[in-house]
mmCIF file of C-alpha atoms in Angstrom:
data_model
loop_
_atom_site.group_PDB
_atom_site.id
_atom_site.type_symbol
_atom_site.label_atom_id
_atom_site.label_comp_id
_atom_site.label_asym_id
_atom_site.label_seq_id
_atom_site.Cartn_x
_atom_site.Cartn_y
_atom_site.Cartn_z
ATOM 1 C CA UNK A 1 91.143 41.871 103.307
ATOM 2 C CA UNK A 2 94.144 44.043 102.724
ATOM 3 C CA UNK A 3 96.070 41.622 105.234
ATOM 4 C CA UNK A 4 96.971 39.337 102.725
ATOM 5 C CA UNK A 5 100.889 37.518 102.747
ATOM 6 C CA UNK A 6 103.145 40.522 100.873
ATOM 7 C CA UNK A 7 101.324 43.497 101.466
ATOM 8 C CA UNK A 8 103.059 45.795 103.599
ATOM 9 C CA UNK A 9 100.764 47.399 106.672
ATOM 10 C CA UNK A 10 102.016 50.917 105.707
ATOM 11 C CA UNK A 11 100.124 50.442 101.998
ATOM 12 C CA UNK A 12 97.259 48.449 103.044
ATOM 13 C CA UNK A 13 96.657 51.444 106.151
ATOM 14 C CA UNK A 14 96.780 53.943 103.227
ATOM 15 C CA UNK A 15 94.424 51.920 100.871
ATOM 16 C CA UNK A 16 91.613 51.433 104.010
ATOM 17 C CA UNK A 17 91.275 55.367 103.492
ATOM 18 C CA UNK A 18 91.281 55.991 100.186
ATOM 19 C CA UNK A 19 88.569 53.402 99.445
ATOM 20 C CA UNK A 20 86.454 54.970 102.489
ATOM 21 C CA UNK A 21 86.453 58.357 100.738
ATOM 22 C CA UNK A 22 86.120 56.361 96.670
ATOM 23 C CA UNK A 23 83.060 54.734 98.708
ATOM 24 C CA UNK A 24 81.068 58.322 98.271
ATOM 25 C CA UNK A 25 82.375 59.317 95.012
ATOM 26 C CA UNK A 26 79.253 58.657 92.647
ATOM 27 C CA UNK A 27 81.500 59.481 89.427
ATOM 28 C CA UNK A 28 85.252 60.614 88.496
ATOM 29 C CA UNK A 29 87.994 61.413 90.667
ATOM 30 C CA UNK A 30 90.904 63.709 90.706
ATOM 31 C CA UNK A 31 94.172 62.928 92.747
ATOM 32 C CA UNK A 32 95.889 65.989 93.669
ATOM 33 C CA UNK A 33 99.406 64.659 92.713
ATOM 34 C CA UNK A 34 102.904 66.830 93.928
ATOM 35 C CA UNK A 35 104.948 63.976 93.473
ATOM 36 C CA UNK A 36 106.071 63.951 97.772
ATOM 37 C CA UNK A 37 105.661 60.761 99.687
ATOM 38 C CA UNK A 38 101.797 62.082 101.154
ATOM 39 C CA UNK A 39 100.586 62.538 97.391
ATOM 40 C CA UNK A 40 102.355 59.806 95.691
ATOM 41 C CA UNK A 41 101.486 57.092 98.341
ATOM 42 C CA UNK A 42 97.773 58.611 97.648
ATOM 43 C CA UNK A 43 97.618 58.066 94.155
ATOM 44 C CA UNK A 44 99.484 54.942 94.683
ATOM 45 C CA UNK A 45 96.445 53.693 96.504
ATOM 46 C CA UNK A 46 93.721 55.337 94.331
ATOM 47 C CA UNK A 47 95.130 53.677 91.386
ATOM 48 C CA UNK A 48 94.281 50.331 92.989
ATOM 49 C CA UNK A 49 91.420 50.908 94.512
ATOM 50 C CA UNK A 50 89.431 53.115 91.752
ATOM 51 C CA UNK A 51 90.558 50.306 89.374
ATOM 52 C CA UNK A 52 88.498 47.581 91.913
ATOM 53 C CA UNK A 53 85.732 49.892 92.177
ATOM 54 C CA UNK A 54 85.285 50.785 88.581
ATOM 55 C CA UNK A 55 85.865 54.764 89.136
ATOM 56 C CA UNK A 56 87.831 56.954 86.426
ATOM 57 C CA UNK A 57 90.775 58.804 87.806
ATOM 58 C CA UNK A 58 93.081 60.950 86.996
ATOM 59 C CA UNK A 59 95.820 63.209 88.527
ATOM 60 C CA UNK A 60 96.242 66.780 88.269
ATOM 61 C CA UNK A 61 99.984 68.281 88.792
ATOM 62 C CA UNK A 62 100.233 71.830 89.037
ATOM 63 C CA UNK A 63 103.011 73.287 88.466
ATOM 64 C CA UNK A 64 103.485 76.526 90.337
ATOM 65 C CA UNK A 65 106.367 78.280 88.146
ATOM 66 C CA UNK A 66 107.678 78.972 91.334
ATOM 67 C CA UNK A 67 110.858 76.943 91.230
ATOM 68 C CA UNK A 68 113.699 76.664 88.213
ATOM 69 C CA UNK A 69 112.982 73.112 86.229
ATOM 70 C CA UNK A 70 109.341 72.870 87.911
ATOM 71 C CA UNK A 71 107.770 71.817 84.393
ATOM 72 C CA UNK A 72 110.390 68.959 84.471
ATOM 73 C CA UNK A 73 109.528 67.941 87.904
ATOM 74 C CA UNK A 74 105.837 68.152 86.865
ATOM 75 C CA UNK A 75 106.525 66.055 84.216
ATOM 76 C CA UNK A 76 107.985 63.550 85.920
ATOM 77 C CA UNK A 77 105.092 63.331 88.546
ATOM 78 C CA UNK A 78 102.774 63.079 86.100
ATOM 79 C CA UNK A 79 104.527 60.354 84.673
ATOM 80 C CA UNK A 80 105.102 58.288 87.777
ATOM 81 C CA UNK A 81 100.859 58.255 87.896
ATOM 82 C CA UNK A 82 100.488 57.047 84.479
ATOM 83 C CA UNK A 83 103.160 54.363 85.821
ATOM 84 C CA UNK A 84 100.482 53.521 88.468
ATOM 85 C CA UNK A 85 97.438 53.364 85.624
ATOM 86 C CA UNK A 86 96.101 56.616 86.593
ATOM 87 C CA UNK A 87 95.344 58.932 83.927
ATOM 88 C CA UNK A 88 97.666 62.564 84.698
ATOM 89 C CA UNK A 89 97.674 65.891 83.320
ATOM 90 C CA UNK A 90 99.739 68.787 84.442
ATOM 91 C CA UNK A 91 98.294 72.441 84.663
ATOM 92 C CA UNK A 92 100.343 75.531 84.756
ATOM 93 C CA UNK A 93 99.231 78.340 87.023
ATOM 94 C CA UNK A 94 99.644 81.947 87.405
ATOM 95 C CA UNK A 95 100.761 82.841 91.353
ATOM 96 C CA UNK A 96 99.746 85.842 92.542
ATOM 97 C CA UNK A 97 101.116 88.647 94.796
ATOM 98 C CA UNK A 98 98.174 89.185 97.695
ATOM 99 C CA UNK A 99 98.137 87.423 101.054
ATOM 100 C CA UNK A 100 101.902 86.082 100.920
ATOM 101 C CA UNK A 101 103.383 83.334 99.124
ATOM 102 C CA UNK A 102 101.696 80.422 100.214
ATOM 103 C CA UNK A 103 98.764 81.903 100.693
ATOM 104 C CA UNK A 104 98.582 83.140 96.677
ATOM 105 C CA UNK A 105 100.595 79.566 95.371
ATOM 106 C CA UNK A 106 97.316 77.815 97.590
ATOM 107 C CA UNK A 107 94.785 79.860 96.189
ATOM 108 C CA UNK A 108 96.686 79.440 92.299
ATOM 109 C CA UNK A 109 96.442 75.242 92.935
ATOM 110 C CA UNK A 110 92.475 75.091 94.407
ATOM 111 C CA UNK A 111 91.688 77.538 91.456
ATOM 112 C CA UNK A 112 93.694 75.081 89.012
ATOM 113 C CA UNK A 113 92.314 71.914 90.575
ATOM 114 C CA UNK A 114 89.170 72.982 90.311
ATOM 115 C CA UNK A 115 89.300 74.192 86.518
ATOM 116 C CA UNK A 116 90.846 70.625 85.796
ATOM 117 C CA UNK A 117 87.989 68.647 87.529
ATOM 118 C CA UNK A 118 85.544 70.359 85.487
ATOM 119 C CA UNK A 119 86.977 69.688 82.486
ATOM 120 C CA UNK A 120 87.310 66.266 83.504
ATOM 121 C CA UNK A 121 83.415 66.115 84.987
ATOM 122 C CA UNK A 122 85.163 64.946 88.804
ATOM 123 C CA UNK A 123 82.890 65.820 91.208
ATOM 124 C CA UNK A 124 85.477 64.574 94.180
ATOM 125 C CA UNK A 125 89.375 65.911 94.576
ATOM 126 C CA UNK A 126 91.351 64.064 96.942
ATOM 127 C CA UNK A 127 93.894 65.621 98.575
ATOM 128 C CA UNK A 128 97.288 64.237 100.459
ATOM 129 C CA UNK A 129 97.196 66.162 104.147
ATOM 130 C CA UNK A 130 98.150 63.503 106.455
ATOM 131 C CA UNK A 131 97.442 63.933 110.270
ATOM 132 C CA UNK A 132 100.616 65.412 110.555
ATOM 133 C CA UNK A 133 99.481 68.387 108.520
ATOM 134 C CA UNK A 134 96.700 68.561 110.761
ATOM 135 C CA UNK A 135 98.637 68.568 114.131
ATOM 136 C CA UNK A 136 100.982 71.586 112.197
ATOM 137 C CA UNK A 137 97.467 73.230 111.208
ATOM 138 C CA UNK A 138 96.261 73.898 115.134
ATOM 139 C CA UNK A 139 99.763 74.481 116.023
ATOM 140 C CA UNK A 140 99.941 77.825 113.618
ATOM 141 C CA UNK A 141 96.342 78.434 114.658
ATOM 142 C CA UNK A 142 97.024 78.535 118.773
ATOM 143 C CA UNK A 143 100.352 80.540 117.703
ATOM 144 C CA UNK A 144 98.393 83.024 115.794
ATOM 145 C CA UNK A 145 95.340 82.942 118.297
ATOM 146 C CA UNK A 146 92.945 82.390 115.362
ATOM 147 C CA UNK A 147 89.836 81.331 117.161
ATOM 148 C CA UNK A 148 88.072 77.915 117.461
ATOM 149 C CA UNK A 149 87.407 77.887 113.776
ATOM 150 C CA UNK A 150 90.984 78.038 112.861
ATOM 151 C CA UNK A 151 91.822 75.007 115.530
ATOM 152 C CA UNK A 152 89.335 72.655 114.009
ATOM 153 C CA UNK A 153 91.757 72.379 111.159
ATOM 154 C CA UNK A 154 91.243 70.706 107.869
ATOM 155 C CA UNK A 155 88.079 69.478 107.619
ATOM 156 C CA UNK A 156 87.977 65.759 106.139
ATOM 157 C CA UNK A 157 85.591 66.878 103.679
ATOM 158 C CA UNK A 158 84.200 70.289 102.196
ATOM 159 C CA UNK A 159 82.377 71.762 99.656
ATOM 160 C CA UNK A 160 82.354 75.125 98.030
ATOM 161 C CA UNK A 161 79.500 76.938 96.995
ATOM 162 C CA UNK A 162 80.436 75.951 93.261
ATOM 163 C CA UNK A 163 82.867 73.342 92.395
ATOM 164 C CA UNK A 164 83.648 69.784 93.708
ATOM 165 C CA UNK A 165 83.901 68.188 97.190
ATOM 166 C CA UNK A 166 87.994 68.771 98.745
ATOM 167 C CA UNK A 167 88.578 65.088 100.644
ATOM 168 C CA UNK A 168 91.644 64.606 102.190
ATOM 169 C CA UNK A 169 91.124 60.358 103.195
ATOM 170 C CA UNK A 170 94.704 60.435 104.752
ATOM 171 C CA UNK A 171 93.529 62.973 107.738
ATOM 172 C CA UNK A 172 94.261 59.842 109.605
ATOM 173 C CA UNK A 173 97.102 58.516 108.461
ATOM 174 C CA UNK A 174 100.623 59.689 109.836
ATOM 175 C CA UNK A 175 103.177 61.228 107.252
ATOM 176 C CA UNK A 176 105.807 58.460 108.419
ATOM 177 C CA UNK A 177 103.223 55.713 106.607
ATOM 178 C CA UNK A 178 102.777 57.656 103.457
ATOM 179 C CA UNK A 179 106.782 57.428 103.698
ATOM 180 C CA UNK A 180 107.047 53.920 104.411
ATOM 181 C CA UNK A 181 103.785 52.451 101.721
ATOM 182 C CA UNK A 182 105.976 54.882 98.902
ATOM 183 C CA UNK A 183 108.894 52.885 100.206
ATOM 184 C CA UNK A 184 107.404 49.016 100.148
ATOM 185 C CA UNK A 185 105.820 50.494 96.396
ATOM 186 C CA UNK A 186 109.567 50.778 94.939
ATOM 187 C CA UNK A 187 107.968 54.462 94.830
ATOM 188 C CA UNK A 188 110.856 57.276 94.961
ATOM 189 C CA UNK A 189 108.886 60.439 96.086
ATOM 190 C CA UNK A 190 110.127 64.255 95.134
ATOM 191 C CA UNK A 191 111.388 66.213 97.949
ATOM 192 C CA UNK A 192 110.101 70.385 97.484
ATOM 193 C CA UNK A 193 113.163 72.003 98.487
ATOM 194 C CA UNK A 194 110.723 74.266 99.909
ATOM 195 C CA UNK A 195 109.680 71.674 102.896
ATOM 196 C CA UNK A 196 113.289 72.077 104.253
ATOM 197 C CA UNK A 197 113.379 76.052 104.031
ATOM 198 C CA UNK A 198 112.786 77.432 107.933
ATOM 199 C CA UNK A 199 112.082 80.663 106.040
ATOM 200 C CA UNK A 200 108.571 78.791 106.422
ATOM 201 C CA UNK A 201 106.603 78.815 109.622
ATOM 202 C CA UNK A 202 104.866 75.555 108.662
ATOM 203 C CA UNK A 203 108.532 73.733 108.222
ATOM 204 C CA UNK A 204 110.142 75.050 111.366
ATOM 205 C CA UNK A 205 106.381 73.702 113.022
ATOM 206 C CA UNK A 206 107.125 70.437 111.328
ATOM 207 C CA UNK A 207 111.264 70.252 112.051
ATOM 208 C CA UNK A 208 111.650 72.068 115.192
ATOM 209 C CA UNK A 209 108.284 72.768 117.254
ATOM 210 C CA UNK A 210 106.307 69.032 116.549
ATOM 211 C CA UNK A 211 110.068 67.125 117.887
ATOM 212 C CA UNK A 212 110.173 68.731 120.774
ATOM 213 C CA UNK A 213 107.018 68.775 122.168
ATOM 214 C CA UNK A 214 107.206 65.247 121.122
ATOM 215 C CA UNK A 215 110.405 64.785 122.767
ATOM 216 C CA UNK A 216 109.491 66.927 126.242
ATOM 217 C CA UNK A 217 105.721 65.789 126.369
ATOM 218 C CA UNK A 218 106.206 61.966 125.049
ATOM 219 C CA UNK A 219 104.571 60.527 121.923
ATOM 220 C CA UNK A 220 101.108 61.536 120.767
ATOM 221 C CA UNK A 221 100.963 64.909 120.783
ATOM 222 C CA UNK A 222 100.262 64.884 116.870
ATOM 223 C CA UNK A 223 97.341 63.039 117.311
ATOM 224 C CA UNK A 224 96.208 64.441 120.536
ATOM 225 C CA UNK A 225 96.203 67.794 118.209
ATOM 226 C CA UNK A 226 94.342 66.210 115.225
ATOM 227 C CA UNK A 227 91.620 65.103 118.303
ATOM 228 C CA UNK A 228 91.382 68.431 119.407
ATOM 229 C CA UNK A 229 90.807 69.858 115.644
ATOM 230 C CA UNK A 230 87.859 67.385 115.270
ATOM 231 C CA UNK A 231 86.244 67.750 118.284
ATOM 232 C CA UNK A 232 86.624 71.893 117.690
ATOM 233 C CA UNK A 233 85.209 70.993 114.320
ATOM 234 C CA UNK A 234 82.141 69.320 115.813
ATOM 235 C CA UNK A 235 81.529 72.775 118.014
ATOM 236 C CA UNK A 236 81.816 74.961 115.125
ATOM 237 C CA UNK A 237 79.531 73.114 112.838
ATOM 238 C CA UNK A 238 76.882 73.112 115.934
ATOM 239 C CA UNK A 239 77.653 76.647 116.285
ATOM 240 C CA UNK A 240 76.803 77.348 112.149
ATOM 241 C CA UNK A 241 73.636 75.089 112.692
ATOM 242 C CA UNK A 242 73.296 77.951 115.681
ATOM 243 C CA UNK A 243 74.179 80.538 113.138
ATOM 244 C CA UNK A 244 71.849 79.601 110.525
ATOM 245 C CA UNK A 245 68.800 79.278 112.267
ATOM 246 C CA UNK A 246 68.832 82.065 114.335
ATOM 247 C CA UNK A 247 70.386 84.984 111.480
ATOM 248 C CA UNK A 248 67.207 84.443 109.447
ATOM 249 C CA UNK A 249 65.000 86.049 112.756
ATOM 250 C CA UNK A 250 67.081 88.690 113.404
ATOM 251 C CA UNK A 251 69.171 89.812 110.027
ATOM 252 C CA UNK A 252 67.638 91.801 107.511
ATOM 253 C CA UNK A 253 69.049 93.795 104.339
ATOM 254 C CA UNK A 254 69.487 97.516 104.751
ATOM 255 C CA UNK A 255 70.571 100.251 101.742
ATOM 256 C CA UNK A 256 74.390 99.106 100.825
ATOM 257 C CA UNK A 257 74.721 96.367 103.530
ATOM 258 C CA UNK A 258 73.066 94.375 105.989
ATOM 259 C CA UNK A 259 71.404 94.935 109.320
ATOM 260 C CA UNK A 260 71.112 92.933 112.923
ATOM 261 C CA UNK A 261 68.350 93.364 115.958
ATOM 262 C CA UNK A 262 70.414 94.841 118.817
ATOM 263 C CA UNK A 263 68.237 93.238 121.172
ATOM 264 C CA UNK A 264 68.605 89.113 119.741
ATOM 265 C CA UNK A 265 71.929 89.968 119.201
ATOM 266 C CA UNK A 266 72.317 90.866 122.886
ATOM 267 C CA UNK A 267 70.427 88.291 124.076
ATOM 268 C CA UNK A 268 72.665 85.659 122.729
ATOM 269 C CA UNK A 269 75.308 84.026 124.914
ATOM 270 C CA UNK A 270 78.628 86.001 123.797
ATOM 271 C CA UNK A 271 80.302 82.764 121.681
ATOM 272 C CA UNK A 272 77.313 82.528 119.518
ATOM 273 C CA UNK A 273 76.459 86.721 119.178
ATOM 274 C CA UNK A 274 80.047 86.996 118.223
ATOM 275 C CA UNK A 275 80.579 84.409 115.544
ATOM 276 C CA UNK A 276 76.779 85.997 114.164
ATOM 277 C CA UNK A 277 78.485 89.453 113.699
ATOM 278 C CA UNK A 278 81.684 87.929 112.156
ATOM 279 C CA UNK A 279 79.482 85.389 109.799
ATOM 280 C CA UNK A 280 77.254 88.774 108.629
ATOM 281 C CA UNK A 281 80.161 90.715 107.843
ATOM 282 C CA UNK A 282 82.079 87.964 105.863
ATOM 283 C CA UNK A 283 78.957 87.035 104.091
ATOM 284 C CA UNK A 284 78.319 90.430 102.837
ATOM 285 C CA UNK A 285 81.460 91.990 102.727
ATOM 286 C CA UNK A 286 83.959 88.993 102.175
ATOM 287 C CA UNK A 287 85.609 90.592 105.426
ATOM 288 C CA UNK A 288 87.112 88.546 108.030
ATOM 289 C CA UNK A 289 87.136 90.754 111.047
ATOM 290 C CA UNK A 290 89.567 90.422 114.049
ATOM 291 C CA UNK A 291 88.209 89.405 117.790
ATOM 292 C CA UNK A 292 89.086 93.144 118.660
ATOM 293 C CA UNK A 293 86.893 94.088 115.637
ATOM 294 C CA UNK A 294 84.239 91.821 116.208
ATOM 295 C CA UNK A 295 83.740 92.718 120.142
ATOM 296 C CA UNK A 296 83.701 96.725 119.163
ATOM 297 C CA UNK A 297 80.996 95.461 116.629
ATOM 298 C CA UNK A 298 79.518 93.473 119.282
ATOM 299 C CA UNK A 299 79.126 96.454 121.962
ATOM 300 C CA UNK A 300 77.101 98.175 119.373
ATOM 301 C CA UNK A 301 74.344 96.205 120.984
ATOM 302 C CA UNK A 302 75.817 94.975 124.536
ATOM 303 C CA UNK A 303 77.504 98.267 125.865
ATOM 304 C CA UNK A 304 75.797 101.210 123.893
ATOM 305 C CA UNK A 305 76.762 104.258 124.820
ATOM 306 C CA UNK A 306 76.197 106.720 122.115
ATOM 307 C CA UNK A 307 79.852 105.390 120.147
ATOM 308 C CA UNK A 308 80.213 106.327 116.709
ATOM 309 C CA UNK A 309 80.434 104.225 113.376
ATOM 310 C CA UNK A 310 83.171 101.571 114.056
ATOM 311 C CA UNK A 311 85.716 101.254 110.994
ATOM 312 C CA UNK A 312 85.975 97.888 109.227
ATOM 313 C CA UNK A 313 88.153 96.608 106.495
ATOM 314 C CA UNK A 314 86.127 97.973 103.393
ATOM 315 C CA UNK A 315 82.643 98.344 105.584
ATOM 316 C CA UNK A 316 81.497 100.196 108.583
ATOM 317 C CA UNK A 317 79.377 99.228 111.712
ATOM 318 C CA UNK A 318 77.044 101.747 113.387
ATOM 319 C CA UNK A 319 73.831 101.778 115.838
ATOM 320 C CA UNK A 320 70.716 103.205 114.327
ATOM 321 C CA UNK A 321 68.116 102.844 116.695
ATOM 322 C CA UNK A 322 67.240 99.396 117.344
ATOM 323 C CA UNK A 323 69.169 97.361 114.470
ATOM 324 C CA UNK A 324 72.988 97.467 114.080
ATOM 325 C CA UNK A 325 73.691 98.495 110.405
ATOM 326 C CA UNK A 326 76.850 97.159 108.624
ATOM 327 C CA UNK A 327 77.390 98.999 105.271
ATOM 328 C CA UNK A 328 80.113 99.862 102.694
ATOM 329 C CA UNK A 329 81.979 103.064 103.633
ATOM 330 C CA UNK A 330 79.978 104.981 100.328
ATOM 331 C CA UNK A 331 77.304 104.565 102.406
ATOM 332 C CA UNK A 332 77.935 106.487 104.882
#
């Protein structure tokens, strides 16, 4: 249908995915808008196809305060989506200090997204990763030996506890065709001086890593990568399935914390009894521990041999009697 004489494959490939992800939005949508080729080639395509399908959207710029002039460059996105027909507001955030740079400036633009689709009643954000971002995603994780949950990547859609539903419809789509549909739009994209600045792991994944594995191992590594993140993301949502049905047997509240049967948690293969005692401790704690962590938690109930209270970030683990008690450090 999108085939038609004039349309360019690059925009018509782009539109396919949007209007799979507009095809489960029951109300308004946000378009996470930058103003780079992935974002702009996104709202490009949500303009049209929200328009066909009768669904309000808007997009919501946030301006970081990072950079000198980024209210002007936040302007001028905002402005290129009203362009398209899109309705477009900018929000200003405050960037924090904890967890590094992009780890604060990420958690400043969810928090601001997520304040502007209220206000706007948007139950659905859609956001601009591409399957390149998802290749650059496992790559970090392997380098940083995250775990399994870590490889899976972005999922294609997720949902907070509160808030709306985080789609990214372009988890297919290669960067070089959000580049090419901006291109056949007359679109000129905004290039963040920060994706050229190696002072970034993610850039020197994206300029110097991703080209020559490409280059030693031939073409397709990117989306051999964004394979391997969905079929990782298919274990680990098996494994919470796992998770959830078996934590409700063997988990039970204790005084300041939580507690865990030594002998289910033992008799659990060693995957599963470890991503129960991480799970427990995040869930009550808000604690992500480390594999080193987690299999000292873990001998509590496999290898006990009289060890003392293990020490967690903000929490402590210890054996008493039959049950494995995690509680906060006042506790004890």
């Amino acid at each position: 249908m999108d085939h038609r004489p004039g349309l360019d494959p690059s925009v018509a490939e782009v539109r396919r995915a949007v209007r799979a992800a507009l095809g489960r939005a029951d109300g308004p949508v946000v378009v996470a808008l930058s103003g780079g080729p992935d974002s702009l080639a996104l709202a490009a395509a949500t303009a049209f196809e929200a328009a066909r399908a009768g669904i309000p959207a808007e997009a919501v710029v946030i301006d970081h305060g990072l950079q000198k002039g980024s209210d002007a460059v936040a302007a001028a996105a905002a402005q290129k989506a009203r362009d398209l027909g899109l309705d477009a507001r900018v929000v200003r955030v405050e960037v924090g200090s904890t967890d590094g740079p992009e780890a604060a400036a990420r958690e400043a633009r969810y928090a601001g997204l997520a304040a502007a689709a209220a206000e706007i009643g948007a139950g659905v954000v859609l956001l601009g990763h591409t399957l390149d971002d998802q290749a650059e995603t496992v790559l970090l994780g392997l380098a940083r030996g995250s775990g399994g949950l870590s490889l899976a990547g972005m999922p294609a859609e997720r949902r907070d506890a509160e808030g709306p539903v985080w789609a990214r419809p372009l988890l297919s789509v290669r960067r070089r065709t959000t580049v090419a549909a901006c291109i056949a739009e007359g679109l000129e994209p905004w290039t963040d001086p920060h994706n050229a600045d190696p002072a970034y792991s993610r850039v020197r994944v994206r300029d110097r890593v991703m080209p020559l594995l490409e280059s030693e191992l031939g073409p397709g590594v990117a989306e051999a990568l964004a394979r391997t993140a969905e079929q990782l993301r298919e274990d680990a949502e098996a494994f919470q399935d796992m998770i959830d049905e078996t934590i409700e047997d063997i988990v039970e509240h204790a005084e300041a914390g939580i507690s865990i049967s030594v002998a289910a948690l033992a008799a659990n293969p060693a995957a599963l009894r470890n991503r129960i005692v991480r799970y427990v401790v995040d869930s009550e704690f808000g604690v992500s521990l480390s594999r080193a962590q987690t299999l000292e938690v873990a001998r509590l109930a496999t290898d006990w041999k009289g060890q003392g209270p293990i020490d967690l970030p903000g929490c402590l683990a210890r054996r008493v009697g039959a049950r494995i008690e995690v509680v906060a450090r006042t506790a004890s």
